[in-house]
Amino acid sequence: MTLLSSAAPQAADIEALRSHFPALERKHGGSPVAYFDGPGGTQVPRAVVEAMESYLYHHNANTHWPYPTSEETDTLIASARSALADLLGASPSEVAFGANMTTLTFHLARGLGRAWGRDDKVVITELDHHANVAPWRALERDRGITVLSVPVLGNGQLDWTILEQRLSEKPRLLALGAASNALGTITDVARAAGLARDAGVLTFVDAVHYAPHVLVDVAAIGCDFLACSSYKFYGPHVGILYGRRKALERVEVPKLAPAPNAAPERLETGTLNHEGIVGAAAAVDFLASFGSGRSRRDRLADTFAFLHARGAALLLRMWEGLSGIAGVTLYGPTPDLPRTPTVAFTVDGWPADTVARRLAERGVFVSSGDFYATTVVERLGLKDGLIRAGCACYTTEEEVDRLIAGVARLSL
Ligand SMILES: Cc1ncc(COP(=O)(O)O)c(C=O)c1O
């Protein structure tokens, strides 16, 4: 018996889903808190916290020793690799854990960059979070490579003509995001990876803002590497790196000589955040528990179909409501284009952080600034940044209406 058996969810389904999140009981300014800060980090369900607590209370140990708590830790990490592999459509031996996406990307870039020099190029995009910019820029300084960028167009999408031109310059790697954490743009990374493959170029995908909204399928994307972060999909602060097995076996990442040399462990530095890894797996199981199907991957696909339909409806409501308010400008792709339910906007005469503060007074939590997607915010000419409201699985129509009413009230 699953909770969300259809793509047309009932209010009762959403209430049942919301009951898993103690944070939703919080009140601020006399109102229940409406969390629109999911693109910065989602709330965490009870099952995830309980899994982490259980690990720390009952199984806590370092790995690879012959006594029960250490063996249990090894087993839990192995089953977490399977859970995250199911989320990504990968095999467990292709999944490495780390502190967060940024740290994993710097680590991978350093490893790949060891084989590159003055004649080598990497292509990045203007739409990306700087976690998918700085690690490759660092190789300009450290290895003398050249970084080429793909511009973003006025509709919030990448310029594919330039992307193809960049690939014709035979770079080593194309690094691009599957979804923009600032504008919500979903980029067709399967198409990009296909073009890259045809040109003999590796692809690294930043799926941090994509993974909470669309079921990742690394085989369908055809990328060589992909990274995401469990705290964006209802888990704790842990980063996940997928790499094609051969690629993970070859990359010359810095590592301690006595540490395991086999993939994927060779990508992992030091003692990991075991309780976080257990929690990340529990987040995958939490998501899967709302879907039906024989395998965990099938159940995840079912849940994500629901999340997608629900996110699209909430996005439309938010877009139409906000665009009807005088002085509000919305950025990024219109709702008919591929996008996540994350809306970025400004209000004439109101600094972004003041808007966020005023909304927070009424229990509506939105983020403000550039969200480290610095280049695209600069291209939009927004010195003061954006206001960002993102829907998560627990967002309701009533919360969206409260956000719209709160913004409308500013100009009164
Ligand atoms: C699109 C995107 N990429 C990368 C990151 C960095 O992720 P992490 O905090 O796991 O390093 C973020 C964080 O907000 C993000 O939204």
Coordinates of C-alpha atoms and ligand atoms in Angstrom, one line a residue:
M1 CA 0.0 0.0 0.0
T2 CA 1.6 3.2 -1.1
L3 CA 0.7 6.7 0.0
L4 CA 1.0 8.4 -3.4
S5 CA -0.4 6.0 -5.9
S6 CA -1.3 8.5 -8.6
A7 CA 0.2 11.5 -10.3
A8 CA -2.9 13.5 -9.2
P9 CA -2.3 13.6 -5.4
Q10 CA -5.1 14.4 -3.0
A11 CA -4.8 16.9 -0.1
A12 CA -4.9 14.0 2.3
D13 CA -1.8 12.5 0.6
I14 CA 0.2 15.7 1.1
E15 CA -0.9 16.0 4.8
A16 CA 0.2 12.4 5.4
L17 CA 3.6 13.1 3.7
R18 CA 4.0 16.3 5.7
S19 CA 3.4 14.5 9.0
H20 CA 6.9 12.9 8.5
F21 CA 8.6 16.3 8.9
P22 CA 8.7 17.7 12.5
A23 CA 10.1 21.0 11.2
L24 CA 6.7 21.7 9.6
E25 CA 5.2 22.1 13.1
R26 CA 7.3 25.2 13.7
K27 CA 5.6 28.6 13.9
H28 CA 7.0 32.0 13.3
G29 CA 5.3 35.4 13.5
G30 CA 2.1 33.5 14.5
S31 CA 2.0 31.4 11.3
P32 CA 3.2 27.9 10.5
V33 CA 6.5 28.2 8.7
A34 CA 6.3 27.7 4.9
Y35 CA 9.8 26.5 3.9
F36 CA 10.6 27.8 0.4
D37 CA 14.3 27.4 1.0
G38 CA 14.6 23.8 -0.3
P39 CA 17.1 24.7 -3.0
G40 CA 19.4 25.7 -0.2
G41 CA 18.6 22.6 1.8
T42 CA 15.4 20.7 2.5
Q43 CA 13.8 19.7 5.8
V44 CA 14.5 16.2 7.1
P45 CA 11.9 13.5 7.9
R46 CA 11.9 11.5 11.1
A47 CA 13.0 8.3 9.5
V48 CA 16.3 9.9 8.4
V49 CA 17.1 11.2 11.8
E50 CA 16.1 7.9 13.5
A51 CA 18.5 6.0 11.1
M52 CA 21.3 8.3 12.0
E53 CA 20.6 8.1 15.7
S54 CA 20.4 4.3 15.6
Y55 CA 23.8 4.2 13.8
L56 CA 25.5 6.4 16.3
Y57 CA 23.9 4.6 19.3
H58 CA 24.3 1.1 18.2
H59 CA 26.8 0.6 15.4
N60 CA 29.3 3.4 15.6
A61 CA 32.8 2.3 14.6
N62 CA 35.5 2.7 12.1
T63 CA 35.5 0.4 9.0
H64 CA 37.1 -2.8 8.0
W65 CA 37.8 -4.4 11.4
P66 CA 36.8 -7.9 12.6
Y67 CA 34.3 -7.1 15.3
P68 CA 30.5 -6.5 15.1
T69 CA 30.2 -2.7 15.2
S70 CA 32.9 -2.3 12.5
E71 CA 31.3 -5.1 10.4
E72 CA 27.9 -3.5 10.8
T73 CA 29.4 -0.2 9.7
D74 CA 30.8 -1.8 6.6
T75 CA 27.4 -3.4 5.9
L76 CA 25.6 -0.1 6.4
I77 CA 27.9 1.8 4.1
A78 CA 27.6 -1.0 1.4
S79 CA 23.8 -0.8 1.6
A80 CA 24.0 3.0 1.4
R81 CA 26.0 2.7 -1.8
S82 CA 23.2 0.4 -3.2
A83 CA 20.5 2.9 -2.1
L84 CA 22.3 5.9 -3.8
A85 CA 23.1 3.7 -6.8
D86 CA 19.3 3.1 -7.1
L87 CA 18.7 6.8 -6.9
L88 CA 21.2 7.6 -9.7
G89 CA 20.6 4.5 -11.9
A90 CA 24.2 3.4 -11.3
S91 CA 25.9 0.4 -9.8
P92 CA 27.1 0.6 -6.2
S93 CA 30.7 0.3 -7.2
E94 CA 30.3 3.6 -9.1
V95 CA 29.1 5.6 -6.0
A96 CA 31.6 7.5 -3.8
F97 CA 30.7 9.6 -0.7
G98 CA 32.3 12.8 0.5
A99 CA 31.7 16.0 2.5
N100 CA 29.5 17.7 -0.1
M101 CA 29.4 18.3 -3.9
T102 CA 31.9 21.2 -3.8
T103 CA 34.6 19.1 -2.0
L104 CA 34.1 16.1 -4.2
T105 CA 34.3 18.3 -7.3
F106 CA 37.5 20.0 -6.2
H107 CA 38.9 16.5 -5.4
L108 CA 37.9 15.1 -8.8
A109 CA 39.2 18.1 -10.7
R110 CA 42.5 17.9 -8.9
G111 CA 42.7 14.2 -9.9
L112 CA 41.7 14.7 -13.5
G113 CA 43.9 17.9 -13.8
R114 CA 47.1 15.9 -13.0
A115 CA 47.0 14.5 -16.5
W116 CA 46.3 17.9 -18.1
G117 CA 48.5 20.8 -19.1
R118 CA 48.8 23.9 -21.3
D119 CA 47.1 22.4 -24.4
D120 CA 44.1 21.2 -22.5
K121 CA 40.7 22.9 -22.2
V122 CA 37.6 22.5 -20.0
V123 CA 34.2 23.9 -20.9
I124 CA 32.0 25.3 -18.1
T125 CA 28.7 27.3 -18.3
E126 CA 27.5 30.7 -17.1
L127 CA 24.4 29.0 -15.7
D128 CA 26.4 27.0 -13.1
H129 CA 26.8 27.2 -9.4
H130 CA 30.4 28.1 -8.7
A131 CA 31.0 24.7 -7.2
N132 CA 31.1 23.6 -10.9
V133 CA 33.2 26.6 -11.9
A134 CA 35.9 27.2 -9.3
P135 CA 37.4 23.6 -9.3
W136 CA 38.0 23.8 -13.1
R137 CA 39.2 27.5 -12.9
A138 CA 41.7 26.3 -10.3
L139 CA 43.3 24.1 -13.0
E140 CA 44.0 27.2 -15.0
R141 CA 46.2 28.4 -12.3
D142 CA 47.6 25.1 -11.2
R143 CA 48.0 23.3 -14.5
G144 CA 47.9 26.0 -17.1
I145 CA 44.7 24.7 -18.8
T146 CA 42.2 27.0 -20.6
V147 CA 38.6 27.3 -19.4
L148 CA 36.0 28.1 -22.0
S149 CA 32.5 29.2 -21.0
V150 CA 29.1 28.7 -22.6
P151 CA 26.8 31.8 -22.2
V152 CA 23.3 31.8 -20.9
L153 CA 20.5 33.3 -23.1
G154 CA 17.8 35.8 -22.0
N155 CA 15.3 32.9 -21.5
G156 CA 17.6 31.4 -18.9
Q157 CA 18.7 28.5 -21.2
L158 CA 22.2 27.8 -22.5
D159 CA 23.4 28.9 -25.9
W160 CA 23.6 25.5 -27.6
T161 CA 25.3 27.0 -30.7
I162 CA 28.2 28.2 -28.6
L163 CA 28.2 24.9 -26.6
E164 CA 28.7 23.0 -29.9
Q165 CA 31.4 25.4 -30.9
R166 CA 33.2 24.9 -27.6
L167 CA 33.1 21.1 -28.0
S168 CA 34.6 21.5 -31.5
E169 CA 37.7 23.0 -29.8
K170 CA 38.3 19.5 -28.5
P171 CA 38.3 20.2 -24.7
R172 CA 39.1 17.4 -22.2
L173 CA 35.8 17.9 -20.3
L174 CA 32.4 19.5 -20.4
A175 CA 31.3 20.5 -16.9
L176 CA 27.6 21.6 -16.7
G177 CA 24.6 21.6 -14.4
A178 CA 21.5 19.6 -14.9
A179 CA 19.4 22.3 -13.2
S180 CA 20.2 25.9 -12.2
N181 CA 19.8 26.5 -8.5
A182 CA 19.2 30.2 -9.3
L183 CA 16.7 30.2 -12.2
G184 CA 15.4 26.6 -12.1
T185 CA 16.4 25.9 -15.7
I186 CA 16.6 22.2 -16.6
T187 CA 19.3 21.7 -19.2
D188 CA 19.2 18.7 -21.5
V189 CA 22.3 17.1 -20.1
A190 CA 21.7 13.9 -22.1
R191 CA 21.9 15.9 -25.3
A192 CA 25.0 17.7 -24.1
A193 CA 26.7 14.5 -23.0
G194 CA 25.9 12.9 -26.3
L195 CA 27.5 15.8 -28.2
A196 CA 30.5 15.6 -25.8
R197 CA 30.9 11.9 -26.4
D198 CA 30.8 12.3 -30.1
A199 CA 33.6 14.8 -29.8
G200 CA 35.6 12.5 -27.5
V201 CA 35.0 14.8 -24.5
L202 CA 34.3 13.7 -20.9
T203 CA 31.1 15.1 -19.2
F204 CA 30.8 16.1 -15.5
V205 CA 27.2 16.8 -14.4
D206 CA 26.2 18.9 -11.3
A207 CA 22.9 17.3 -10.3
V208 CA 22.6 19.1 -7.0
H209 CA 19.5 21.1 -7.8
Y210 CA 18.2 18.4 -10.2
A211 CA 18.2 15.4 -8.0
P212 CA 15.4 16.6 -5.7
H213 CA 13.0 17.0 -8.6
V214 CA 13.8 14.5 -11.4
L215 CA 15.0 10.9 -11.0
V216 CA 18.6 10.9 -12.1
D217 CA 19.5 8.3 -14.7
V218 CA 23.3 8.3 -15.3
A219 CA 23.0 5.7 -18.1
A220 CA 20.3 7.7 -20.0
I221 CA 22.4 10.9 -19.5
G222 CA 25.5 9.1 -20.6
C223 CA 27.8 11.2 -18.4
D224 CA 31.2 10.1 -17.1
F225 CA 30.7 11.8 -13.7
L226 CA 27.8 13.3 -11.7
A227 CA 27.6 14.8 -8.3
C228 CA 24.7 15.6 -5.9
S229 CA 24.1 16.3 -2.3
S230 CA 21.7 14.5 0.0
Y231 CA 20.8 17.6 2.1
K232 CA 18.8 18.8 -1.0
F233 CA 16.7 15.7 -1.1
Y234 CA 15.6 15.3 2.6
G235 CA 18.8 13.8 3.8
P236 CA 21.8 15.0 5.9
H237 CA 24.9 16.9 4.7
V238 CA 26.7 14.4 2.6
G239 CA 27.9 14.6 -1.0
I240 CA 27.6 11.8 -3.6
L241 CA 29.8 11.3 -6.6
Y242 CA 29.0 9.0 -9.4
G243 CA 31.7 8.0 -11.8
R244 CA 31.8 5.4 -14.6
R245 CA 33.7 2.5 -13.2
K246 CA 36.6 2.7 -15.6
A247 CA 36.9 6.5 -15.0
L248 CA 36.9 6.0 -11.2
E249 CA 39.6 3.3 -11.5
R250 CA 41.8 5.6 -13.6
V251 CA 41.6 9.1 -12.1
E252 CA 44.7 10.1 -10.2
V253 CA 43.0 11.6 -7.1
P254 CA 45.2 12.4 -4.1
K255 CA 45.0 9.6 -1.6
L256 CA 46.8 8.1 1.4
A257 CA 49.0 5.1 0.3
P258 CA 47.5 2.7 2.9
A259 CA 43.9 3.6 2.0
P260 CA 41.9 1.3 -0.3
N261 CA 43.0 1.5 -3.9
A262 CA 39.9 0.0 -5.4
A263 CA 37.0 2.1 -6.8
P264 CA 34.9 3.6 -5.5
E265 CA 36.7 3.8 -2.1
R266 CA 39.8 5.3 -3.7
L267 CA 37.8 8.5 -4.3
E268 CA 37.0 8.8 -0.6
T269 CA 39.4 10.6 1.7
G270 CA 39.8 9.9 5.4
T271 CA 37.1 8.6 7.7
L272 CA 33.7 9.4 6.2
N273 CA 30.6 10.8 7.8
H274 CA 29.1 7.3 8.5
E275 CA 26.0 8.5 10.2
G276 CA 25.4 11.0 7.3
I277 CA 25.8 8.2 4.8
V278 CA 23.3 6.1 6.7
G279 CA 21.0 9.1 6.7
A280 CA 21.4 9.7 3.0
A281 CA 20.4 6.0 2.3
A282 CA 17.4 6.5 4.7
A283 CA 16.4 9.6 2.6
V284 CA 16.4 7.4 -0.6
D285 CA 14.2 4.8 1.2
F286 CA 11.9 7.6 2.5
L287 CA 11.4 8.8 -1.1
A288 CA 10.9 5.2 -2.4
S289 CA 8.4 4.5 0.4
F290 CA 5.8 6.7 -1.4
G291 CA 5.9 4.9 -4.7
S292 CA 4.8 1.5 -5.9
G293 CA 6.8 -1.0 -7.9
R294 CA 8.8 -4.2 -7.5
S295 CA 12.3 -2.7 -7.1
R296 CA 13.4 0.4 -5.2
R297 CA 14.3 2.0 -8.5
D298 CA 10.7 1.4 -9.7
R299 CA 9.3 2.9 -6.5
L300 CA 11.6 5.9 -6.8
A301 CA 10.4 6.4 -10.4
D302 CA 6.8 6.3 -9.2
T303 CA 7.5 8.9 -6.4
F304 CA 9.4 11.2 -8.8
A305 CA 6.6 11.1 -11.3
F306 CA 4.3 12.3 -8.5
L307 CA 6.9 15.0 -7.4
H308 CA 7.3 16.2 -10.9
A309 CA 3.5 16.6 -11.5
R310 CA 3.0 18.2 -8.2
G311 CA 6.0 20.5 -8.6
A312 CA 4.8 21.6 -12.1
A313 CA 1.4 22.6 -10.7
L314 CA 2.8 24.5 -7.7
L315 CA 5.3 26.2 -10.0
L316 CA 2.5 27.4 -12.3
R317 CA 0.5 28.7 -9.4
M318 CA 3.5 30.6 -8.0
W319 CA 4.5 32.0 -11.4
E320 CA 1.0 33.2 -12.3
G321 CA 0.4 34.7 -8.8
L322 CA 3.7 36.5 -8.7
S323 CA 3.6 37.7 -12.3
G324 CA 0.3 39.4 -11.5
I325 CA 1.9 41.7 -8.9
A326 CA 3.0 45.2 -10.0
G327 CA 6.7 45.7 -9.6
V328 CA 7.6 41.9 -9.6
T329 CA 10.0 40.6 -12.3
L330 CA 10.4 36.9 -12.7
Y331 CA 13.6 35.4 -14.1
G332 CA 14.4 32.2 -15.9
P333 CA 12.5 29.9 -18.1
T334 CA 8.7 30.3 -18.4
P335 CA 6.6 27.4 -17.0
D336 CA 6.2 25.8 -20.4
L337 CA 10.0 25.2 -20.6
P338 CA 11.8 22.4 -18.7
R339 CA 12.4 23.7 -15.2
T340 CA 12.2 22.9 -11.5
P341 CA 9.6 24.4 -9.2
T342 CA 12.1 27.1 -8.1
V343 CA 11.2 30.7 -8.9
A344 CA 13.6 33.7 -8.9
F345 CA 12.3 37.2 -8.8
T346 CA 12.9 40.8 -7.8
V347 CA 10.5 43.4 -6.5
D348 CA 11.0 47.0 -7.7
G349 CA 12.3 49.3 -5.0
W350 CA 12.9 46.4 -2.5
P351 CA 16.4 44.9 -1.9
A352 CA 16.2 41.1 -2.1
D353 CA 17.2 40.5 1.5
T354 CA 14.6 43.0 2.8
V355 CA 11.9 41.1 0.9
A356 CA 13.2 37.8 2.5
R357 CA 13.2 39.4 5.9
R358 CA 9.7 40.8 5.5
L359 CA 8.3 37.5 4.3
A360 CA 10.1 35.7 7.2
E361 CA 8.2 37.9 9.7
R362 CA 5.0 36.1 8.5
G363 CA 6.6 32.6 8.5
V364 CA 7.4 32.5 4.8
F365 CA 11.1 31.5 4.5
V366 CA 12.7 32.4 1.2
S367 CA 16.3 32.8 0.3
S368 CA 18.0 35.9 -1.2
G369 CA 21.3 36.7 -2.9
D370 CA 23.2 34.9 -5.8
F371 CA 23.2 31.4 -4.2
Y372 CA 26.8 31.1 -5.6
A373 CA 25.3 31.0 -9.1
T374 CA 27.3 34.3 -9.3
T375 CA 27.9 34.5 -13.1
V376 CA 24.2 34.2 -14.2
V377 CA 23.2 36.8 -11.5
E378 CA 25.9 39.1 -12.8
R379 CA 24.7 38.6 -16.4
L380 CA 21.2 39.6 -15.3
G381 CA 22.7 42.8 -14.0
L382 CA 21.3 42.2 -10.5
K383 CA 23.9 43.7 -8.1
D384 CA 21.5 43.1 -5.3
G385 CA 20.7 39.5 -6.2
L386 CA 17.4 37.6 -6.4
I387 CA 14.7 36.3 -4.2
R388 CA 14.4 32.6 -4.6
A389 CA 11.3 30.5 -3.6
G390 CA 11.6 26.8 -4.2
C391 CA 8.9 24.1 -3.7
A392 CA 9.8 20.8 -2.0
C393 CA 7.7 17.7 -1.6
Y394 CA 6.0 19.2 1.5
T395 CA 5.0 22.5 -0.1
T396 CA 1.2 23.2 -0.2
E397 CA -1.0 25.4 -2.4
E398 CA -1.9 27.3 0.8
E399 CA 1.8 28.1 1.4
V400 CA 2.2 29.3 -2.2
D401 CA -0.8 31.5 -1.8
R402 CA 0.7 32.9 1.4
L403 CA 4.0 33.7 -0.4
I404 CA 2.1 35.5 -3.2
A405 CA 0.0 37.4 -0.7
G406 CA 3.1 38.4 1.3
V407 CA 4.8 39.7 -1.8
A408 CA 1.7 41.6 -2.9
R409 CA 1.5 43.2 0.6
L410 CA 5.0 44.7 0.2
S411 CA 3.8 47.2 -2.4
L412 CA 0.7 48.3 -0.5
Ligands
LIG1 C1 23.3 23.6 -8.3 C2 24.3 23.5 -7.1 N1 25.5 23.0 -7.3 C3 26.4 22.8 -6.3 C4 26.1 23.2 -5.0 C5 27.1 23.0 -3.9 O1 26.7 21.8 -3.2 P1 27.4 21.5 -1.8 O2 26.8 22.4 -0.8 O3 27.0 20.0 -1.6 O4 28.8 21.6 -2.0 C6 24.8 23.7 -4.7 C7 24.5 24.2 -3.4 O5 23.5 24.9 -3.2 C8 23.9 23.9 -5.8 O6 22.7 24.4 -5.6

